[in-house]
């Protein structure tokens, strides 16, 4: 133990006893002491970096918590990107304006099998803000609750409920989770006190929520016989505490969970504990044109992170320093003040809106979303700080559910892409306190990218392929996407010799190559939608080298111009030369008079495609824009099934749907 031992030269035993008993005793004592010293030293070495905090047993019974804290309304959220959680917080905060006492709750933190017990609390209500994720799936934190609803036949008699779903119309399974929760709770005997709300992120999710809420609260008042207090004043959820004795070692500097987690990294790595991967490669993929398309490689060696082709990498971006500084300037704030925002509700599981104590600068740089247009509740709460009554009225109007207010919010905030800084700049009379602004702004979320490499071929490297988001808004400002601009500037080695790093973790996906390598694969991905297919091709090439029987591998790729943004051209042509890529079909939309897209090329090869699908058990993969491309491609497959397969339109739709349920038609799309 602990290195090579040297054994003393011992002469062969010639005499009766070489050592006396005393010698043996002393020798054993010395050896014992040495072992004891060595082990205890090792143990202290191991325990030094571990700051074990004894956490009290957390209450998993939301019923006991509601009774103890005198609440009668609980708002559960199924949230992947934080919006449903934000809506849930707004509803529980609004409750006291309507004679109810609410709490917001994460279904993952509580025992949801206690839902029937809600009937024990008088005039009680459970509200569910449920986002739909992926192909009609529950969000990660609502998975257990979804399983419980599916597997149990509990009696929910006496349980009052309401559901607001968050979805996106461009996806096939629009609001599946909201619809299922609403239907299932009624089947189990629950009483719906207001209709299912369905938010559409492809339209205006905020407007959908405000409109639903506007009708929901009167329904609550009527059902429970309570009256709205009529009090429209702002209710602070957190109080500002400026510590006097500051130990800078206890101040958060951008970590997501554990303090100092970026200094001492410990697996496993996940959303609360991202891995700081170094940037090994950052190159521009396109030769010309007005866009910047980039390929990054993140080094994950030593992290124990494993990934499969088709998985997603989540990265935590950092806000633009100039926006942060300008906000501080407008609000006359010292951004380096160390602060803590503490929940006024001491019973809440959420002690702070973001890791505290920290500085305003860190909060605005790492924790808060300052780039996207603010939601209506933020405008409503900020209105009290406008000294000009006209500005105050405008802000309140935009936060209302009136048609005029909705129209104004749509044009002045959303269409003009005004972020919080633009709102402050264009309303000089608006001068909120910086701590209240930090309380109101939503959390900056991780951004997900389809991994553009194969974990079998590159186990220590995760690749990202992305387009930098940058455009002019109608107010003459430049809108820059937070994550892509931040990634674009990640120089592999900085001027002072430091390696650039990116906080990241891997999220598993259902986008998988077929189990049998001999199954043909048809991949359709315009633009950066090619990302996961680079991983698929690397993997199919690796299988070929292993001597496996690999089926036809066909790619339909779309870009604007051959000499401008033919991404990974060299790699793709090499895959084709090596026989890994059986067919490379590229649609250059702007290289000729009429636009040519991937669906036009699919139509051209309809006989071969139908044979692959109908008789050869091919797997189809579509990656990229959900709004137009994915829908157009799906319609093309309906046409192929009708024209070549002789099916009616209804049969064609059912046929493709069946491929989806069998896992032979997979989508990895975004809007």
XYZ file of C-alpha atoms in Angstrom:
671
model
C 0.000 0.000 0.000
C 1.424 3.388 -1.015
C 4.446 2.434 -3.129
C 7.175 -0.250 -3.314
C 8.336 -1.784 -0.059
C 11.984 -2.611 0.508
C 12.468 -5.943 2.262
C 15.568 -6.201 4.511
C 18.113 -8.875 3.619
C 17.368 -11.718 6.029
C 19.949 -14.518 6.492
C 18.642 -18.096 6.283
C 17.459 -19.418 9.648
C 20.363 -21.306 11.173
C 19.869 -20.690 14.863
C 16.884 -21.595 16.983
C 15.633 -17.938 17.234
C 16.860 -15.034 15.216
C 14.664 -12.450 17.048
C 13.762 -12.303 20.728
C 10.149 -11.792 21.740
C 10.965 -8.192 22.674
C 12.359 -7.567 19.146
C 9.215 -8.990 17.562
C 7.023 -6.899 19.872
C 8.927 -3.684 19.090
C 9.011 -4.447 15.362
C 5.216 -5.084 15.298
C 4.621 -1.887 17.265
C 6.649 0.198 14.799
C 4.948 -1.388 11.781
C 1.524 -0.863 13.421
C 2.264 2.780 14.140
C 3.520 3.306 10.583
C 0.361 1.753 9.079
C -1.850 3.785 11.443
C -0.008 7.009 10.553
C -0.176 6.258 6.822
C -3.899 5.445 6.814
C -4.895 8.385 8.992
C -2.854 10.725 6.798
C -4.591 9.345 3.683
C -7.957 9.759 5.343
C -7.339 13.416 6.234
C -6.085 14.061 2.711
C -9.322 12.645 1.360
C -11.592 14.541 3.701
C -10.064 17.983 3.352
C -11.918 19.131 0.187
C -15.237 17.629 1.296
C -17.411 20.161 3.105
C -20.180 17.882 4.280
C -23.215 19.871 5.253
C -25.822 18.076 7.281
C -29.029 18.770 5.401
C -32.229 18.386 7.374
C -34.641 15.745 6.067
C -36.714 17.482 3.405
C -40.473 17.319 3.660
C -41.736 15.131 0.773
C -45.380 15.484 1.743
C -46.876 18.556 0.085
C -50.103 17.912 2.036
C -48.309 18.173 5.420
C -46.494 21.258 4.188
C -49.746 22.894 3.051
C -51.395 22.131 6.394
C -48.407 23.378 8.375
C -48.135 26.622 6.397
C -51.873 27.144 6.044
C -52.015 26.943 2.200
C -54.986 25.776 0.190
C -53.588 25.993 -3.351
C -50.607 24.162 -4.798
C -49.244 24.847 -8.291
C -47.150 22.003 -9.734
C -44.953 22.566 -12.777
C -43.517 20.247 -15.419
C -40.733 22.429 -16.780
C -37.759 21.808 -19.090
C -36.629 25.341 -19.881
C -38.009 27.193 -16.862
C -41.124 28.779 -18.428
C -43.678 26.472 -16.768
C -41.862 26.996 -13.458
C -42.078 30.755 -13.984
C -45.832 30.578 -14.753
C -46.360 28.403 -11.679
C -44.595 30.976 -9.496
C -46.757 33.751 -10.929
C -49.976 31.840 -10.186
C -49.005 31.015 -6.588
C -47.986 34.654 -6.050
C -51.284 35.924 -7.550
C -53.276 33.633 -5.225
C -53.300 36.097 -2.332
C -54.987 38.693 -4.571
C -57.865 36.245 -4.974
C -58.457 35.075 -1.420
C -56.315 31.925 -1.797
C -52.962 30.993 -0.276
C -50.685 29.331 -2.810
C -47.374 27.518 -3.080
C -45.407 26.527 -6.175
C -44.038 22.963 -6.212
C -41.773 20.721 -8.270
C -43.512 17.302 -8.641
C -40.068 15.654 -8.523
C -39.553 16.900 -4.951
C -42.843 15.623 -3.533
C -44.688 12.348 -3.169
C -47.383 12.764 -5.842
C -49.254 9.666 -4.719
C -50.599 11.933 -1.958
C -52.751 13.845 -4.449
C -55.990 12.157 -3.235
C -55.293 13.578 0.265
C -55.793 17.120 -1.045
C -59.481 16.604 -0.238
C -58.475 16.765 3.476
C -57.806 20.513 3.066
C -60.884 22.745 2.861
C -61.413 24.769 -0.317
C -58.237 23.346 -1.792
C -57.044 23.414 -5.377
C -54.208 21.843 -7.373
C -53.085 23.624 -10.530
C -50.716 22.016 -13.044
C -48.528 24.031 -15.453
C -47.346 21.237 -17.744
C -44.921 21.679 -20.634
C -44.686 19.085 -23.394
C -41.189 18.094 -24.405
C -39.843 16.249 -27.456
C -42.292 13.899 -29.111
C -45.196 14.551 -26.760
C -43.175 13.500 -23.702
C -43.299 14.772 -20.129
C -40.448 17.025 -18.980
C -37.708 15.318 -16.939
C -39.061 16.601 -13.608
C -42.631 15.417 -14.388
C -41.708 11.912 -15.577
C -42.461 10.192 -12.241
C -45.787 12.012 -11.901
C -46.695 10.991 -15.477
C -45.842 7.350 -14.667
C -47.972 7.577 -11.514
C -50.961 8.878 -13.506
C -50.564 6.065 -16.026
C -50.086 3.242 -13.541
C -52.503 4.145 -10.738
C -56.254 4.230 -10.379
C -56.411 6.334 -7.227
C -59.711 8.000 -6.390
C -59.398 11.775 -6.716
C -62.941 12.471 -5.522
C -63.020 15.845 -3.768
C -59.821 17.038 -5.487
C -60.278 20.296 -7.416
C -57.869 20.916 -10.273
C -57.041 23.081 -13.299
C -54.376 22.627 -15.982
C -52.430 25.041 -18.175
C -50.362 23.343 -20.880
C -47.303 24.750 -22.619
C -46.620 23.500 -26.137
C -45.765 24.449 -29.681
C -48.181 24.080 -32.616
C -45.405 23.222 -35.065
C -44.919 19.907 -33.270
C -47.150 16.968 -34.020
C -47.995 16.224 -30.377
C -49.099 19.752 -29.518
C -49.612 20.105 -25.762
C -49.826 16.326 -25.279
C -48.783 16.537 -21.626
C -51.292 19.262 -20.722
C -54.095 17.368 -22.491
C -53.199 14.066 -20.834
C -52.967 15.544 -17.313
C -56.313 17.322 -17.745
C -58.062 14.205 -19.090
C -56.494 11.758 -16.631
C -57.226 13.782 -13.477
C -60.896 13.918 -14.503
C -60.950 10.158 -15.233
C -59.640 9.558 -11.702
C -62.578 11.504 -10.250
C -61.033 14.959 -9.877
C -63.203 18.050 -10.413
C -62.041 20.452 -13.128
C -62.809 23.983 -11.957
C -61.660 25.725 -15.135
C -60.978 24.640 -18.734
C -57.604 23.391 -19.914
C -55.427 26.279 -21.106
C -53.176 25.643 -24.103
C -50.188 27.900 -24.617
C -48.544 27.944 -28.034
C -44.893 28.918 -28.115
C -45.012 29.198 -31.895
C -47.447 32.088 -31.449
C -47.392 34.079 -28.234
C -47.147 31.905 -25.151
C -47.240 34.891 -22.808
C -50.482 36.177 -24.307
C -52.062 32.696 -24.092
C -51.148 32.446 -20.407
C -52.385 35.964 -19.538
C -55.698 35.343 -21.345
C -56.202 31.995 -19.572
C -55.305 33.497 -16.171
C -57.754 36.360 -16.735
C -60.625 33.813 -16.904
C -59.165 31.310 -14.440
C -59.190 33.570 -11.370
C -62.877 34.601 -11.615
C -63.716 30.870 -11.961
C -61.719 30.172 -8.755
C -63.505 33.003 -6.906
C -66.889 31.717 -8.033
C -66.160 28.073 -7.227
C -64.833 28.721 -3.720
C -67.045 31.696 -2.959
C -64.065 33.951 -2.294
C -63.597 37.550 -3.335
C -60.717 39.191 -5.128
C -59.030 41.697 -2.817
C -58.831 44.218 -5.656
C -55.273 44.911 -4.508
C -53.075 45.433 -7.532
C -49.951 46.499 -5.710
C -46.742 44.635 -6.283
C -45.971 41.817 -3.890
C -42.279 41.218 -3.279
C -41.316 37.571 -2.998
C -37.723 38.126 -1.879
C -36.054 40.625 0.414
C -32.696 42.193 -0.257
C -29.992 41.441 2.291
C -26.590 43.112 1.930
C -24.216 41.141 4.190
C -21.777 43.232 6.211
C -19.129 40.618 7.005
C -18.351 39.118 3.596
C -16.228 36.027 3.173
C -15.538 36.118 -0.583
C -14.988 32.327 -0.501
C -18.689 31.908 0.211
C -19.863 34.088 -2.690
C -21.182 32.449 -5.876
C -19.365 33.427 -9.063
C -21.493 31.629 -11.685
C -21.807 28.058 -10.374
C -25.160 26.335 -10.973
C -25.328 24.327 -7.761
C -22.470 23.572 -5.391
C -20.292 26.517 -4.383
C -16.785 26.274 -5.926
C -17.957 23.443 -8.212
C -15.995 24.995 -11.087
C -12.798 24.868 -9.016
C -13.124 21.312 -7.729
C -14.995 19.309 -10.331
C -16.656 16.056 -9.266
C -18.712 13.656 -11.393
C -21.483 12.860 -12.117
C -22.085 15.941 -14.244
C -25.621 17.171 -14.836
C -27.803 20.317 -14.954
C -26.895 21.308 -11.375
C -23.262 20.281 -11.741
C -22.005 21.011 -15.282
C -18.547 19.978 -16.472
C -16.100 22.674 -17.576
C -15.023 21.311 -20.952
C -12.108 22.956 -22.715
C -12.615 24.162 -26.276
C -10.296 22.105 -28.483
C -11.521 23.324 -31.890
C -13.550 26.362 -32.993
C -13.684 26.867 -36.755
C -15.979 28.602 -39.216
C -17.658 26.104 -41.536
C -18.900 28.374 -44.327
C -16.617 29.958 -46.891
C -18.715 33.058 -47.541
C -22.174 34.576 -47.087
C -23.570 36.827 -44.385
C -23.902 34.167 -41.694
C -21.328 32.583 -39.388
C -21.687 28.800 -39.142
C -19.340 27.181 -36.684
C -18.001 23.807 -35.604
C -16.787 23.458 -32.006
C -15.177 20.511 -30.286
C -15.353 20.280 -26.503
C -12.833 18.079 -24.707
C -14.516 15.835 -22.113
C -11.589 13.510 -21.366
C -11.395 12.623 -17.686
C -15.025 13.649 -17.052
C -16.529 10.107 -17.179
C -19.241 11.597 -19.443
C -20.560 9.069 -21.966
C -22.727 9.910 -24.945
C -24.366 8.244 -27.937
C -24.883 9.614 -31.441
C -28.095 11.617 -31.413
C -27.787 12.861 -27.819
C -27.863 16.576 -26.955
C -25.218 18.689 -25.284
C -26.462 21.436 -22.969
C -24.234 24.472 -22.523
C -24.598 27.292 -19.979
C -23.965 30.581 -21.779
C -22.845 33.920 -20.342
C -24.498 37.269 -21.112
C -22.878 40.078 -23.072
C -20.757 42.195 -20.690
C -21.694 45.462 -22.432
C -25.440 44.885 -21.765
C -24.712 44.096 -18.101
C -22.614 47.249 -17.676
C -25.197 49.425 -19.405
C -27.998 48.157 -17.099
C -25.813 49.000 -14.091
C -25.130 52.454 -15.531
C -28.817 53.279 -16.193
C -29.834 52.122 -12.709
C -26.898 53.895 -10.983
C -25.962 50.611 -9.333
C -22.636 49.348 -8.034
C -22.634 45.972 -9.771
C -19.954 44.554 -7.481
C -22.097 44.820 -4.338
C -22.464 41.397 -2.708
C -26.145 40.671 -2.114
C -28.548 37.928 -1.155
C -32.206 37.806 -2.166
C -33.964 35.751 0.511
C -37.445 34.288 0.125
C -39.914 36.055 2.448
C -41.809 32.768 2.649
C -39.509 30.865 4.974
C -41.261 27.566 4.265
C -40.528 27.708 0.548
C -38.102 25.159 -0.911
C -36.797 27.929 -3.139
C -34.709 30.037 -0.769
C -33.301 32.356 -3.466
C -34.180 33.154 -7.105
C -30.574 32.254 -8.086
C -27.489 31.090 -6.139
C -26.829 33.553 -3.259
C -24.877 35.360 -1.923
C -23.507 36.752 -5.176
C -22.950 40.133 -6.824
C -25.372 41.999 -9.080
C -22.744 41.613 -11.822
C -22.644 37.812 -11.490
C -26.452 37.585 -11.333
C -26.877 39.659 -14.517
C -24.017 37.868 -16.272
C -24.626 34.215 -15.362
C -28.043 33.747 -13.798
C -30.619 36.089 -15.390
C -32.081 36.301 -18.876
C -31.437 39.900 -19.960
C -31.540 39.347 -23.737
C -35.057 38.074 -24.410
C -38.075 40.400 -24.355
C -39.458 40.638 -20.780
C -42.777 38.960 -19.965
C -45.874 40.974 -19.059
C -45.642 40.326 -15.305
C -42.202 41.988 -15.292
C -43.625 45.068 -17.046
C -46.564 45.178 -14.621
C -44.339 45.047 -11.531
C -41.902 47.595 -12.970
C -44.690 50.071 -13.823
C -44.726 51.397 -10.223
C -41.211 52.793 -10.790
C -42.172 54.965 -13.802
C -42.381 58.604 -12.739
C -44.235 59.614 -15.917
C -47.938 58.591 -15.556
C -48.068 57.955 -19.330
C -45.253 55.385 -19.104
C -46.875 53.803 -16.073
C -50.146 53.484 -17.959
C -48.428 51.985 -21.052
C -46.633 49.344 -18.984
C -49.816 48.361 -17.127
C -51.794 48.253 -20.346
C -49.241 45.887 -21.973
C -49.572 43.579 -18.967
C -53.374 43.426 -19.235
C -55.513 40.976 -21.184
C -57.301 43.737 -23.138
C -57.060 43.456 -26.952
C -55.386 46.890 -27.091
C -52.846 45.892 -24.418
C -52.065 42.575 -26.119
C -51.545 44.336 -29.434
C -49.223 46.880 -27.855
C -47.175 44.168 -26.090
C -46.914 42.230 -29.372
C -45.720 45.228 -31.406
C -43.698 47.260 -28.882
C -42.023 44.380 -27.031
C -42.099 41.149 -29.076
C -41.975 42.323 -32.709
C -39.390 45.006 -31.860
C -37.372 42.424 -29.850
C -36.945 44.900 -26.981
C -34.964 43.354 -24.149
C -34.978 44.808 -20.624
C -32.167 47.236 -21.499
C -34.090 48.547 -24.539
C -37.214 48.996 -22.361
C -35.187 51.029 -19.817
C -33.516 53.069 -22.579
C -36.794 53.835 -24.378
C -38.657 54.765 -21.184
C -36.349 57.233 -19.420
C -38.853 57.791 -16.585
C -38.612 54.101 -15.621
C -36.043 53.690 -12.862
C -36.575 50.471 -10.871
C -34.375 49.318 -8.013
C -31.812 46.832 -9.285
C -32.675 44.223 -6.629
C -36.358 44.186 -7.652
C -35.341 43.881 -11.307
C -33.104 40.901 -10.434
C -36.006 39.282 -8.567
C -38.326 39.650 -11.568
C -36.121 38.582 -14.477
C -36.319 34.878 -15.413
C -33.330 32.550 -15.068
C -30.896 32.252 -17.953
C -31.364 28.725 -19.302
C -28.964 26.152 -20.724
C -29.018 25.876 -24.536
C -29.258 22.440 -26.179
C -27.456 21.364 -29.340
C -27.598 18.048 -31.209
C -24.162 16.466 -30.802
C -22.323 16.386 -34.144
C -20.053 13.439 -33.342
C -20.147 9.767 -32.340
C -19.264 8.673 -28.806
C -17.957 5.370 -30.193
C -15.441 7.116 -32.467
C -14.717 10.196 -30.316
C -15.312 9.171 -26.688
C -13.426 12.199 -25.326
C -14.870 14.835 -27.633
C -18.318 16.406 -28.067
C -18.904 18.375 -31.284
C -21.367 21.223 -31.827
C -22.525 22.651 -35.147
C -24.404 25.961 -34.859
C -25.275 29.160 -36.692
C -24.568 32.476 -34.954
C -27.818 34.392 -34.350
C -27.472 38.091 -35.138
C -29.916 40.501 -36.816
C -31.134 44.103 -36.861
C -34.355 44.870 -34.980
C -36.952 47.442 -36.047
C -35.560 49.869 -33.424
C -32.173 49.824 -35.176
C -30.511 47.737 -32.474
C -28.515 44.577 -33.112
C -30.017 41.462 -31.544
C -27.392 38.857 -30.705
C -28.223 35.310 -29.635
C -26.708 34.763 -26.193
C -25.205 31.310 -26.582
C -24.068 31.348 -30.215
C -22.271 34.712 -29.914
C -20.649 33.610 -26.675
C -19.507 30.326 -28.287
C -18.273 32.126 -31.413
C -15.852 34.123 -29.240
C -14.444 31.069 -27.480
C -10.870 31.240 -28.739
C -9.119 27.904 -28.201
C -6.236 29.532 -26.311
C -6.708 33.070 -24.971
C -4.062 35.805 -25.028
C -2.907 34.967 -21.506
C -2.456 31.287 -22.415
C -5.625 30.066 -20.667
C -7.781 27.489 -22.414
C -11.353 28.599 -23.040
C -13.957 26.498 -21.209
C -17.678 25.815 -21.576
C -19.907 24.553 -18.707
C -21.833 21.606 -20.205
C -23.557 18.289 -19.622
C -25.100 15.645 -21.885
C -28.821 14.972 -22.113
C -29.961 11.592 -23.446
C -32.210 11.509 -26.478
C -34.459 9.000 -28.272
C -32.840 9.902 -31.604
C -30.976 6.622 -32.123
C -29.492 4.589 -34.963
C -31.320 1.277 -35.552
C -30.262 -1.604 -33.336
C -29.471 -3.676 -36.432
C -26.678 -2.123 -38.506
C -28.089 -3.810 -41.623
C -31.246 -1.620 -41.508
C -31.139 1.121 -44.144
C -31.008 4.678 -42.809
C -32.452 7.800 -44.499
C -31.290 11.077 -42.916
C -32.883 14.418 -43.786
C -31.279 17.560 -42.355
C -30.954 20.995 -43.940
C -28.542 23.575 -42.498
C -27.283 22.845 -38.989
C -29.808 19.977 -38.943
C -26.910 17.950 -40.330
C -25.321 17.874 -36.838
C -26.531 14.494 -35.476
C -26.015 12.884 -38.892
C -22.275 13.586 -38.737
C -22.307 11.399 -35.607
C -24.452 8.760 -37.363
C -22.059 8.646 -40.336
C -18.986 8.340 -38.103
C -20.692 5.474 -36.299
C -21.807 3.669 -39.491
C -18.205 4.012 -40.760
C -16.889 2.551 -37.501
C -19.352 -0.381 -37.785
C -18.163 -1.023 -41.348
C -14.559 -1.154 -40.121
C -15.644 -3.702 -37.490
C -16.736 -5.868 -40.410
C -20.460 -5.470 -39.720
C -23.033 -5.686 -42.480
C -24.103 -2.037 -42.712
C -27.279 -1.199 -44.667
C -27.800 1.624 -47.146
C -26.998 5.023 -45.613
C -28.630 7.934 -47.433
C -28.406 11.659 -46.683
C -30.645 14.496 -47.898
C -28.937 17.751 -47.006
C -30.018 21.297 -47.830
C -28.109 24.559 -47.893
C -28.300 27.902 -49.684
C -25.361 27.795 -52.104
C -22.716 25.177 -52.942
C -19.801 27.617 -52.624
C -21.203 29.338 -49.528
C -22.566 26.989 -46.886
C -22.092 23.393 -48.002
C -21.304 22.341 -44.421
C -18.821 19.496 -43.910
C -18.458 19.131 -47.697
C -15.034 17.489 -47.503
C -16.057 15.027 -44.758
C -19.269 14.085 -46.576
C -17.454 13.478 -49.858
C -14.937 11.287 -48.027
C -17.760 9.271 -46.422
C -19.184 8.824 -49.918
C -15.832 7.732 -51.344
C -15.401 5.195 -48.529
C -18.848 3.752 -49.251
C -20.142 4.722 -45.783
C -22.549 7.175 -47.393
C -24.410 5.275 -50.115
C -26.123 8.340 -51.482
C -25.437 12.047 -50.932
C -28.312 14.244 -52.120
C -27.760 17.978 -51.673
C -30.386 20.658 -52.347
C -28.873 24.104 -52.984
C -31.919 26.314 -52.532
C -30.496 29.495 -54.100
C -28.149 28.216 -56.808
C -30.830 28.278 -59.525
C -33.916 30.249 -60.400
C -36.532 28.192 -58.564
C -35.932 27.262 -54.926
C -34.948 23.607 -54.434
C -35.382 22.059 -50.991
C -34.802 18.589 -49.533
C -38.457 17.603 -50.051
C -38.077 18.174 -53.836
C -35.166 15.710 -53.916
C -37.158 13.190 -51.853
C -39.969 13.408 -54.422
C -37.453 12.685 -57.227
C -36.407 9.412 -55.593
C -39.887 8.356 -54.475
C -39.806 4.767 -55.869
C -36.517 3.907 -54.194
C -37.576 5.567 -50.930
C -40.883 3.683 -50.836
C -39.045 0.365 -51.386
C -36.660 1.195 -48.517
C -39.533 2.118 -46.188
C -42.091 -0.494 -47.181
C -39.979 -3.596 -47.814
C -36.478 -2.972 -46.423
C -37.405 -1.769 -42.908
C -35.576 1.546 -43.301
C -35.379 4.079 -40.462
C -36.119 7.745 -41.269
C -34.556 10.668 -39.392
C -35.493 14.344 -39.717
C -33.488 17.074 -37.994
C -33.787 20.856 -38.138
C -36.527 23.473 -38.352
C -39.901 22.262 -37.068
C -42.005 25.129 -38.380
C -41.617 24.543 -42.137
C -39.115 21.859 -43.069
C -40.296 19.022 -40.814
C -43.917 19.602 -41.836
C -43.065 19.784 -45.565
C -40.988 16.605 -45.360
C -43.795 14.770 -43.570
C -46.300 15.868 -46.246
C -43.867 14.614 -48.902
C -43.814 11.176 -47.270
C -47.639 11.177 -47.279
C -47.489 11.922 -51.030
C -44.961 9.117 -51.649
C -47.144 6.632 -49.753
C -50.136 7.703 -51.874
C -48.380 7.928 -55.266
C -46.115 4.877 -55.064
C -47.781 2.819 -52.325
C -51.305 3.387 -53.668
C -52.675 4.415 -50.251
C -55.459 6.916 -49.671
C -54.472 10.127 -47.837
C -55.998 8.852 -44.569
C -54.128 5.543 -44.906
C -50.873 7.393 -45.702
C -51.184 9.526 -42.542
C -51.886 6.402 -40.452
C -48.941 4.603 -42.114
C -46.421 7.333 -41.198
C -47.901 7.559 -37.689
C -47.300 3.820 -37.272
C -43.661 4.269 -38.341
C -43.351 6.900 -35.598
C -44.765 4.655 -32.874
C -42.415 1.863 -34.004
C -39.455 4.241 -33.690
C -38.746 4.145 -37.438
C -39.598 7.811 -38.093
C -37.671 10.009 -35.652
C -37.574 13.764 -35.278
C -35.002 16.042 -33.661
C -36.510 19.440 -34.399
C -36.639 22.941 -32.962
C -38.588 26.075 -33.815
